[in-house]
Amino acid sequence: MRSQTLKLLYKISFKTKDNNPYNMLLFLLIIMSFSRAANSKSLLLLRRGASLSVEGDDFITSPDNSFTCGFYGMGSNAYWFAIWFTNSKDKTVVWIANRDMPVNSQGSRVSIRGDGTMVLTDVDGRIKWQTNTTSIDIAAAELLNTGNLVLKNPQGDILWQSFDVPTDTLLPSQILTKDKRLTSSSRKGSFESGYFNLYFGSDNVLSLIYDSPDTSSLYWPNPDFDVYTSGRTNYNGSRLAVLDDTGVIQSSDHFQASASDKGFGIKRRLTIDPDGNLRIYSLINSTGLWMTTWQAISQPCQVHGVCGTNGICVYALTPKCICTPGYEMNDPSDWNAGCKPTFNKTLLNSQVKFLEVSQTDYFGSDLYYKPNFTLEACRELCRSDSLCKGFTYRTWGNGHCYVKSDLFNGFMSPDFPGSVYIKLPRSVQLSKPSIFHGSSNMCESHEAEILVGSPSMYEIARRTVRWGYIYLFCLALGAIELLFIVLGWWFLFTKHGVPASVEAGYRMISNHFRRFNYAELKKATNNFKEELGRGGSGIVYKGVLADDRVVAVKRLGDVFQGQDEFWAEMTTIGKINHINLVRMYGFCSEGRHRLLVYEYVDNMSLDKHLFYVNFLGWKQRFAVALGTAKGLAYLHHECLEWVIHCDVKPENILLDIEFQPKIADFGLAKMSQRDSPGSEITRIRGTKGYMAPEWALNHPLTAKVDVYGYGVVVLEMIKGVKLSNWVVDDAEDQEIPLKNLRRQVKETGQCGNSSWVESIVDPRLKGKFSRIQAETLIQIGLACVEEDRSKRPTMASVVQTLMECEDETEI
Ligand SMILES: *[C@@H]1O[C@H](CO)[C@@H](O)[C@H](O)[C@H]1NC(C)=O
Ligand SMILES: *[C@@H]1O[C@H](CO)[C@@H](O)[C@H](O)[C@H]1NC(C)=O
Ligand SMILES: *[C@@H]1O[C@H](CO)[C@@H](O)[C@H](O)[C@H]1NC(C)=O
Ligand SMILES: *[C@@H]1O[C@H](CO)[C@@H](O)[C@H](O)[C@H]1NC(C)=O
């Protein structure tokens, strides 16, 4: 800093040789300010009776200069007495004395009084903060190499230390004890206390809690599971947690985790961020920037309260907050403030209606839980209770009804098997939240409307999905959820107060999803004997499980990611369940083995039925087109892009005995190595002939690449010929046959003349097809392969269009 000032001074003084009086004045000013800066001193000790002031620009530094303690300014006139990393680029603050009470730039000082207290006073002399030391033999304040500010007596005993009053950060060797907590800042770029806390609960478990004036809610360890399931114990009452010098965090409840760069010699900190996540950061020497090397929560929506009251956290490519339908943001710039009703609350006591939002739930706040309840009965229960704001209905068995007194901790996730029904006055006019209006504009623009609670939450998501458009659901389920898989099934759920056995049964039935071991799969496939097929991502074998289920086992190639990410993604993808998607039964991850276990689909893939001797009749072709569109629309879920397939082609559309299509191989795009360059992805995923033009242009990939692939498949189904065989002379550019077809349709398809349809449809059908359906499919196919992706329809709108002519019987 100082040397920069000197250089600047030198430059300017050099320029003043032109004797311009204005410049001379400037020069004098600079000299004056420099002389003030030169006053600034860096101290190793602040002795009794001495003080630091903002104007004095004095600091206490640690002997190795890693930490600095002094006044930290932000904004125009707000200063905090703080400790920060000297060498991090943004001077990261690790401790603040007066976080909620900044002082003025003039006249504020920190001094050690004669009575031994260290006191921070504002310009008017008012005490803004003080140590509660009463020992009069305090000699000096000193900043240790660990970042600990201590008050010592002449003998060197520590009588007070900043490590005992943490802010939002724990430094290596600093101990978090009983009755102490780390409290997040309310938002990035502010020191004000927020609502997220790390502390030891009364059950002796190290926990994260959302704790606002209105409500509090524990979210880590995962409240769905009991303490032991989460790998903790509550019998050790010493309540100690510490991050050591090698990046390992350990606590007395048996919690342990390590930074990914575990080892000595790296500067780290453990911080609870404004987004409610707890992270270990490591300082990169060369850049002075921080790298996240561990985090407690891998799925941002698992943090409770992240979208405030009446908000819903949406699992999407980039997680985001929305308001519950019928509610609007209290403060458009701050999700912590939550949402408020747009209607007069007293109207809820008269005539009401319910709006369904699918795959959504609010954690906790249950007025009642009723198993074996019909949807109608649940609705009545909520209607008749004035405290009820809505209810969650889980579709399993005879149905489960959860009546909600508050709409808090809302989340929307592909693996939640149920819907929430919001209670609204009948007079309120609304449909679903605007995010679900599936217009293509909406889908195109959603990357721009980033609304999530705090910037850092967004950044994290962004970083993890820095290939964003390929990695599908941002971060997958939390570490605890992983444990769930590792440990198998258990019976001690507490969520919603459901009797344990009921909830466990629910998991069993709804999932059928588990982790297999390698030996088991080796046996099931008879040592990988019968090969069903091979593709870019691996070879598929037929197998029979011990319970006689016939399965297809896919052995993934070498390029796949680490164990943890793999598990996390599997848990989310594995729970995706749709009739037009091949069901995943489980996976295996052992050493370098990565295998996926799918349901076995009987009747071969679509290409075998189209391009070879067998061929499908019209009815089946239409059913395949519609089913495939439904499967893809589910994966893309209303523009949220839960999963982008990236390899839609006939080989990946399997047919069951009734010719129902089932899409295979979804969810693989994001499993490729995270750090590999763009070309790698192209190599792994995507098949020539079905790849949208934006692949080649290296544009970010959106769900529209699947729409393109689908369009090619539809056109191939109509012609009964592979696109690559449409034209022989120029095989290099797949766009040419498509352009020709488009021209043909344009030129001949006018004046109500429909003979053009005959000229395109597969002659093997001998005219046995529905003209209307064929025309619709051709139009859809062509719209889907538009070069400009914003002109392509969404899969949801394709489904809608096709359903409108589903019942055409004219053949
Ligand atoms: C000092 O004691 C007061 C009152 O007990 C308390 O509010 C304050 O937080 C304490 N300050 C420190 C630095 O411990
Ligand atoms: C409780 O935890 C502390 C800190 O981890 C440890 O030193 C102590 O031995 C533990 N006590 C028991 C009874 O396990
Ligand atoms: C970073 O710098 C510190 C102190 O200068 C040094 O001890 C350490 O080895 C460096 N770490 C790396 C990874 O370069
Ligand atoms: C809501 O409606 C009630 C009864 O119609 C009325 O008394 C009250 O003033 C209304 N409140 C607001 C905020 O409009």
PDB file of C-alpha atoms in Angstrom, residues 325-528:
ATOM      1  CA  PRO A 325     -48.038 -18.538  -5.018  1.00  0.00           C
ATOM      2  CA  GLY A 326     -50.228 -15.750  -3.652  1.00  0.00           C
ATOM      3  CA  TYR A 327     -47.277 -14.242  -1.788  1.00  0.00           C
ATOM      4  CA  GLU A 328     -44.749 -11.562  -2.774  1.00  0.00           C
ATOM      5  CA  MET A 329     -41.325 -10.514  -1.522  1.00  0.00           C
ATOM      6  CA  ASN A 330     -41.235  -8.283   1.522  1.00  0.00           C
ATOM      7  CA  ASP A 331     -38.035  -6.692   0.346  1.00  0.00           C
ATOM      8  CA  PRO A 332     -37.170  -7.238  -3.312  1.00  0.00           C
ATOM      9  CA  SER A 333     -33.451  -7.163  -2.547  1.00  0.00           C
ATOM     10  CA  ASP A 334     -33.399  -9.548   0.386  1.00  0.00           C
ATOM     11  CA  TRP A 335     -34.717 -13.074   0.631  1.00  0.00           C
ATOM     12  CA  ASN A 336     -34.052 -13.160   4.390  1.00  0.00           C
ATOM     13  CA  ALA A 337     -37.118 -10.960   4.711  1.00  0.00           C
ATOM     14  CA  GLY A 338     -39.265 -13.642   3.077  1.00  0.00           C
ATOM     15  CA  CYS A 339     -42.628 -13.126   1.412  1.00  0.00           C
ATOM     16  CA  LYS A 340     -45.968 -11.691   2.495  1.00  0.00           C
ATOM     17  CA  PRO A 341     -49.487 -12.518   1.301  1.00  0.00           C
ATOM     18  CA  THR A 342     -50.815 -10.439  -1.591  1.00  0.00           C
ATOM     19  CA  PHE A 343     -54.328 -10.913  -0.232  1.00  0.00           C
ATOM     20  CA  ASN A 344     -56.069  -9.742   2.930  1.00  0.00           C
ATOM     21  CA  LYS A 345     -55.523 -12.517   5.474  1.00  0.00           C
ATOM     22  CA  THR A 346     -58.998 -12.198   6.921  1.00  0.00           C
ATOM     23  CA  LEU A 347     -60.322 -13.534   3.600  1.00  0.00           C
ATOM     24  CA  LEU A 348     -58.905 -16.936   4.550  1.00  0.00           C
ATOM     25  CA  ASN A 349     -61.709 -17.245   7.058  1.00  0.00           C
ATOM     26  CA  SER A 350     -64.360 -17.161   4.374  1.00  0.00           C
ATOM     27  CA  GLN A 351     -64.353 -19.008   1.061  1.00  0.00           C
ATOM     28  CA  VAL A 352     -61.040 -20.578   0.168  1.00  0.00           C
ATOM     29  CA  LYS A 353     -59.504 -22.636  -2.606  1.00  0.00           C
ATOM     30  CA  PHE A 354     -56.308 -24.666  -2.868  1.00  0.00           C
ATOM     31  CA  LEU A 355     -53.552 -24.340  -5.410  1.00  0.00           C
ATOM     32  CA  GLU A 356     -51.382 -27.391  -6.001  1.00  0.00           C
ATOM     33  CA  VAL A 357     -47.631 -26.970  -6.395  1.00  0.00           C
ATOM     34  CA  SER A 358     -46.152 -30.347  -7.218  1.00  0.00           C
ATOM     35  CA  GLN A 359     -42.920 -31.875  -5.899  1.00  0.00           C
ATOM     36  CA  THR A 360     -42.839 -29.279  -3.171  1.00  0.00           C
ATOM     37  CA  ASP A 361     -42.911 -29.434   0.613  1.00  0.00           C
ATOM     38  CA  TYR A 362     -42.356 -27.226   3.621  1.00  0.00           C
ATOM     39  CA  PHE A 363     -40.182 -28.790   6.258  1.00  0.00           C
ATOM     40  CA  GLY A 364     -41.759 -28.831   9.710  1.00  0.00           C
ATOM     41  CA  SER A 365     -44.584 -26.593  11.015  1.00  0.00           C
ATOM     42  CA  ASP A 366     -47.029 -29.502  11.017  1.00  0.00           C
ATOM     43  CA  LEU A 367     -50.299 -28.829  12.801  1.00  0.00           C
ATOM     44  CA  TYR A 368     -51.308 -32.436  12.263  1.00  0.00           C
ATOM     45  CA  TYR A 369     -49.999 -35.511  10.576  1.00  0.00           C
ATOM     46  CA  LYS A 370     -52.558 -38.049   9.359  1.00  0.00           C
ATOM     47  CA  PRO A 371     -51.583 -41.273   7.650  1.00  0.00           C
ATOM     48  CA  ASN A 372     -54.085 -43.132   5.474  1.00  0.00           C
ATOM     49  CA  PHE A 373     -55.921 -39.986   4.585  1.00  0.00           C
ATOM     50  CA  THR A 374     -57.557 -39.144   1.300  1.00  0.00           C
ATOM     51  CA  LEU A 375     -56.685 -35.927  -0.465  1.00  0.00           C
ATOM     52  CA  GLU A 376     -60.257 -34.754  -0.005  1.00  0.00           C
ATOM     53  CA  ALA A 377     -60.214 -35.375   3.748  1.00  0.00           C
ATOM     54  CA  CYS A 378     -56.881 -33.583   4.067  1.00  0.00           C
ATOM     55  CA  ARG A 379     -58.284 -30.627   2.168  1.00  0.00           C
ATOM     56  CA  GLU A 380     -61.304 -30.494   4.500  1.00  0.00           C
ATOM     57  CA  LEU A 381     -59.063 -30.641   7.552  1.00  0.00           C
ATOM     58  CA  CYS A 382     -57.125 -27.616   6.325  1.00  0.00           C
ATOM     59  CA  ARG A 383     -60.198 -25.759   5.146  1.00  0.00           C
ATOM     60  CA  SER A 384     -61.863 -26.054   8.530  1.00  0.00           C
ATOM     61  CA  ASP A 385     -58.841 -25.021  10.584  1.00  0.00           C
ATOM     62  CA  SER A 386     -58.189 -21.315  10.635  1.00  0.00           C
ATOM     63  CA  LEU A 387     -54.536 -21.905  11.581  1.00  0.00           C
ATOM     64  CA  CYS A 388     -53.910 -23.941   8.440  1.00  0.00           C
ATOM     65  CA  LYS A 389     -52.021 -22.151   5.659  1.00  0.00           C
ATOM     66  CA  GLY A 390     -51.818 -25.162   3.380  1.00  0.00           C
ATOM     67  CA  PHE A 391     -51.057 -28.856   3.433  1.00  0.00           C
ATOM     68  CA  THR A 392     -48.638 -31.347   1.980  1.00  0.00           C
ATOM     69  CA  TYR A 393     -49.988 -34.537   0.514  1.00  0.00           C
ATOM     70  CA  ARG A 394     -47.697 -37.455  -0.136  1.00  0.00           C
ATOM     71  CA  THR A 395     -48.892 -39.991  -2.588  1.00  0.00           C
ATOM     72  CA  TRP A 396     -47.881 -43.317  -1.222  1.00  0.00           C
ATOM     73  CA  GLY A 397     -50.067 -46.129  -0.014  1.00  0.00           C
ATOM     74  CA  ASN A 398     -53.294 -44.553   1.136  1.00  0.00           C
ATOM     75  CA  GLY A 399     -51.790 -41.095   1.203  1.00  0.00           C
ATOM     76  CA  HIS A 400     -50.237 -38.978   3.927  1.00  0.00           C
ATOM     77  CA  CYS A 401     -51.581 -35.656   5.024  1.00  0.00           C
ATOM     78  CA  TYR A 402     -49.507 -32.928   6.697  1.00  0.00           C
ATOM     79  CA  VAL A 403     -51.417 -29.824   7.693  1.00  0.00           C
ATOM     80  CA  LYS A 404     -49.159 -26.759   7.882  1.00  0.00           C
ATOM     81  CA  SER A 405     -49.395 -23.864  10.274  1.00  0.00           C
ATOM     82  CA  ASP A 406     -46.597 -22.014   8.499  1.00  0.00           C
ATOM     83  CA  LEU A 407     -45.116 -22.022   5.042  1.00  0.00           C
ATOM     84  CA  PHE A 408     -41.487 -22.090   6.064  1.00  0.00           C
ATOM     85  CA  ASN A 409     -38.418 -23.966   4.761  1.00  0.00           C
ATOM     86  CA  GLY A 410     -40.117 -24.552   1.435  1.00  0.00           C
ATOM     87  CA  PHE A 411     -38.228 -26.608  -1.116  1.00  0.00           C
ATOM     88  CA  MET A 412     -39.001 -28.027  -4.508  1.00  0.00           C
ATOM     89  CA  SER A 413     -37.133 -31.124  -5.511  1.00  0.00           C
ATOM     90  CA  PRO A 414     -37.395 -33.800  -8.179  1.00  0.00           C
ATOM     91  CA  ASP A 415     -37.353 -36.548  -5.576  1.00  0.00           C
ATOM     92  CA  PHE A 416     -40.191 -35.310  -3.391  1.00  0.00           C
ATOM     93  CA  PRO A 417     -43.141 -37.630  -4.033  1.00  0.00           C
ATOM     94  CA  GLY A 418     -46.028 -35.322  -3.337  1.00  0.00           C
ATOM     95  CA  SER A 419     -47.473 -31.862  -3.633  1.00  0.00           C
ATOM     96  CA  VAL A 420     -48.230 -28.961  -1.432  1.00  0.00           C
ATOM     97  CA  TYR A 421     -51.663 -27.325  -1.599  1.00  0.00           C
ATOM     98  CA  ILE A 422     -51.706 -23.647  -0.744  1.00  0.00           C
ATOM     99  CA  LYS A 423     -54.796 -22.225   0.920  1.00  0.00           C
ATOM    100  CA  LEU A 424     -55.901 -19.028  -0.816  1.00  0.00           C
ATOM    101  CA  PRO A 425     -59.016 -16.871  -0.729  1.00  0.00           C
ATOM    102  CA  ARG A 426     -61.335 -17.933  -3.518  1.00  0.00           C
ATOM    103  CA  SER A 427     -61.334 -14.423  -4.935  1.00  0.00           C
ATOM    104  CA  VAL A 428     -57.592 -14.413  -5.565  1.00  0.00           C
ATOM    105  CA  GLN A 429     -56.804 -14.927  -9.218  1.00  0.00           C
ATOM    106  CA  LEU A 430     -53.628 -16.774  -9.908  1.00  0.00           C
ATOM    107  CA  SER A 431     -52.230 -19.797 -11.542  1.00  0.00           C
ATOM    108  CA  LYS A 432     -48.915 -21.361 -10.691  1.00  0.00           C
ATOM    109  CA  PRO A 433     -45.885 -19.283  -9.709  1.00  0.00           C
ATOM    110  CA  SER A 434     -44.517 -17.397 -12.664  1.00  0.00           C
ATOM    111  CA  ILE A 435     -41.476 -19.617 -12.794  1.00  0.00           C
ATOM    112  CA  PHE A 436     -43.699 -22.361 -14.127  1.00  0.00           C
ATOM    113  CA  HIS A 437     -45.201 -20.524 -17.019  1.00  0.00           C
ATOM    114  CA  GLY A 438     -43.460 -22.704 -19.514  1.00  0.00           C
ATOM    115  CA  SER A 439     -43.119 -20.172 -22.269  1.00  0.00           C
ATOM    116  CA  SER A 440     -39.911 -20.537 -24.155  1.00  0.00           C
ATOM    117  CA  ASN A 441     -38.931 -16.998 -23.236  1.00  0.00           C
ATOM    118  CA  MET A 442     -39.011 -17.987 -19.642  1.00  0.00           C
ATOM    119  CA  CYS A 443     -36.675 -20.878 -20.247  1.00  0.00           C
ATOM    120  CA  GLU A 444     -34.279 -18.775 -22.232  1.00  0.00           C
ATOM    121  CA  SER A 445     -34.037 -16.098 -19.626  1.00  0.00           C
ATOM    122  CA  HIS A 446     -33.974 -18.040 -16.440  1.00  0.00           C
ATOM    123  CA  GLU A 447     -30.235 -17.945 -16.129  1.00  0.00           C
ATOM    124  CA  ALA A 448     -30.491 -14.185 -15.825  1.00  0.00           C
ATOM    125  CA  GLU A 449     -33.003 -14.069 -13.008  1.00  0.00           C
ATOM    126  CA  ILE A 450     -30.872 -15.162 -10.146  1.00  0.00           C
ATOM    127  CA  LEU A 451     -32.751 -14.613  -6.992  1.00  0.00           C
ATOM    128  CA  VAL A 452     -31.132 -16.772  -4.424  1.00  0.00           C
ATOM    129  CA  GLY A 453     -30.822 -15.463  -0.903  1.00  0.00           C
ATOM    130  CA  SER A 454     -27.288 -14.274  -0.781  1.00  0.00           C
ATOM    131  CA  PRO A 455     -24.679 -13.785  -3.420  1.00  0.00           C
ATOM    132  CA  SER A 456     -22.393 -16.403  -1.999  1.00  0.00           C
ATOM    133  CA  MET A 457     -24.976 -19.109  -2.294  1.00  0.00           C
ATOM    134  CA  TYR A 458     -25.249 -18.256  -5.915  1.00  0.00           C
ATOM    135  CA  GLU A 459     -21.512 -18.181  -6.353  1.00  0.00           C
ATOM    136  CA  ILE A 460     -21.086 -21.587  -4.866  1.00  0.00           C
ATOM    137  CA  ALA A 461     -23.677 -23.008  -7.137  1.00  0.00           C
ATOM    138  CA  ARG A 462     -22.091 -21.200 -10.003  1.00  0.00           C
ATOM    139  CA  ARG A 463     -18.668 -22.544  -9.291  1.00  0.00           C
ATOM    140  CA  THR A 464     -19.807 -26.089  -8.943  1.00  0.00           C
ATOM    141  CA  VAL A 465     -21.732 -25.775 -12.140  1.00  0.00           C
ATOM    142  CA  ARG A 466     -19.090 -23.799 -13.872  1.00  0.00           C
ATOM    143  CA  TRP A 467     -19.985 -26.013 -16.721  1.00  0.00           C
ATOM    144  CA  GLY A 468     -23.321 -25.094 -15.399  1.00  0.00           C
ATOM    145  CA  TYR A 469     -25.401 -26.170 -18.268  1.00  0.00           C
ATOM    146  CA  ILE A 470     -24.031 -29.631 -18.276  1.00  0.00           C
ATOM    147  CA  TYR A 471     -24.021 -30.368 -14.605  1.00  0.00           C
ATOM    148  CA  LEU A 472     -27.576 -30.822 -13.920  1.00  0.00           C
ATOM    149  CA  PHE A 473     -29.001 -30.277 -10.498  1.00  0.00           C
ATOM    150  CA  CYS A 474     -26.308 -28.069  -9.113  1.00  0.00           C
ATOM    151  CA  LEU A 475     -25.130 -29.891  -6.091  1.00  0.00           C
ATOM    152  CA  ALA A 476     -26.728 -33.132  -5.235  1.00  0.00           C
ATOM    153  CA  LEU A 477     -27.940 -34.338  -1.909  1.00  0.00           C
ATOM    154  CA  GLY A 478     -26.095 -33.700   1.273  1.00  0.00           C
ATOM    155  CA  ALA A 479     -23.366 -35.646   2.887  1.00  0.00           C
ATOM    156  CA  ILE A 480     -25.854 -37.004   5.359  1.00  0.00           C
ATOM    157  CA  GLU A 481     -27.961 -38.319   2.590  1.00  0.00           C
ATOM    158  CA  LEU A 482     -24.884 -40.158   1.428  1.00  0.00           C
ATOM    159  CA  LEU A 483     -24.577 -41.759   4.788  1.00  0.00           C
ATOM    160  CA  PHE A 484     -28.135 -42.842   4.326  1.00  0.00           C
ATOM    161  CA  ILE A 485     -27.064 -44.865   1.348  1.00  0.00           C
ATOM    162  CA  VAL A 486     -23.942 -46.197   2.989  1.00  0.00           C
ATOM    163  CA  LEU A 487     -25.635 -47.409   6.081  1.00  0.00           C
ATOM    164  CA  GLY A 488     -28.590 -48.877   4.314  1.00  0.00           C
ATOM    165  CA  TRP A 489     -32.087 -48.562   5.609  1.00  0.00           C
ATOM    166  CA  TRP A 490     -33.141 -47.791   9.074  1.00  0.00           C
ATOM    167  CA  PHE A 491     -36.152 -47.148  11.094  1.00  0.00           C
ATOM    168  CA  LEU A 492     -35.754 -44.038  13.112  1.00  0.00           C
ATOM    169  CA  PHE A 493     -37.078 -41.177  11.083  1.00  0.00           C
ATOM    170  CA  THR A 494     -38.421 -38.213  12.860  1.00  0.00           C
ATOM    171  CA  LYS A 495     -39.514 -36.008  10.001  1.00  0.00           C
ATOM    172  CA  HIS A 496     -43.092 -34.845  10.265  1.00  0.00           C
ATOM    173  CA  GLY A 497     -43.449 -36.925  13.387  1.00  0.00           C
ATOM    174  CA  VAL A 498     -44.127 -39.956  11.216  1.00  0.00           C
ATOM    175  CA  PRO A 499     -43.912 -43.240  13.041  1.00  0.00           C
ATOM    176  CA  ALA A 500     -40.512 -44.573  12.136  1.00  0.00           C
ATOM    177  CA  SER A 501     -41.670 -47.774  10.533  1.00  0.00           C
ATOM    178  CA  VAL A 502     -44.117 -45.942   8.305  1.00  0.00           C
ATOM    179  CA  GLU A 503     -41.535 -43.568   6.969  1.00  0.00           C
ATOM    180  CA  ALA A 504     -38.974 -46.295   6.485  1.00  0.00           C
ATOM    181  CA  GLY A 505     -41.526 -48.273   4.544  1.00  0.00           C
ATOM    182  CA  TYR A 506     -42.162 -45.278   2.429  1.00  0.00           C
ATOM    183  CA  ARG A 507     -38.516 -44.999   1.560  1.00  0.00           C
ATOM    184  CA  MET A 508     -38.272 -48.650   0.718  1.00  0.00           C
ATOM    185  CA  ILE A 509     -41.254 -48.636  -1.549  1.00  0.00           C
ATOM    186  CA  SER A 510     -40.674 -45.360  -3.251  1.00  0.00           C
ATOM    187  CA  ASN A 511     -37.051 -45.955  -3.925  1.00  0.00           C
ATOM    188  CA  HIS A 512     -36.064 -49.505  -4.487  1.00  0.00           C
ATOM    189  CA  PHE A 513     -32.839 -47.693  -4.878  1.00  0.00           C
ATOM    190  CA  ARG A 514     -29.673 -48.820  -3.239  1.00  0.00           C
ATOM    191  CA  ARG A 515     -25.976 -49.222  -3.391  1.00  0.00           C
ATOM    192  CA  PHE A 516     -24.662 -52.557  -4.629  1.00  0.00           C
ATOM    193  CA  ASN A 517     -21.281 -54.015  -4.016  1.00  0.00           C
ATOM    194  CA  TYR A 518     -19.063 -55.078  -6.849  1.00  0.00           C
ATOM    195  CA  ALA A 519     -19.067 -58.771  -6.016  1.00  0.00           C
ATOM    196  CA  GLU A 520     -22.845 -58.785  -6.042  1.00  0.00           C
ATOM    197  CA  LEU A 521     -22.992 -57.310  -9.534  1.00  0.00           C
ATOM    198  CA  LYS A 522     -20.246 -59.552 -10.788  1.00  0.00           C
ATOM    199  CA  LYS A 523     -22.325 -62.485  -9.687  1.00  0.00           C
ATOM    200  CA  ALA A 524     -25.560 -61.042 -11.092  1.00  0.00           C
ATOM    201  CA  THR A 525     -24.033 -60.594 -14.527  1.00  0.00           C
ATOM    202  CA  ASN A 526     -22.247 -63.914 -14.411  1.00  0.00           C
ATOM    203  CA  ASN A 527     -18.894 -62.146 -14.530  1.00  0.00           C
ATOM    204  CA  PHE A 528     -20.066 -59.651 -17.141  1.00  0.00           C
TER     205      PHE A 528
END
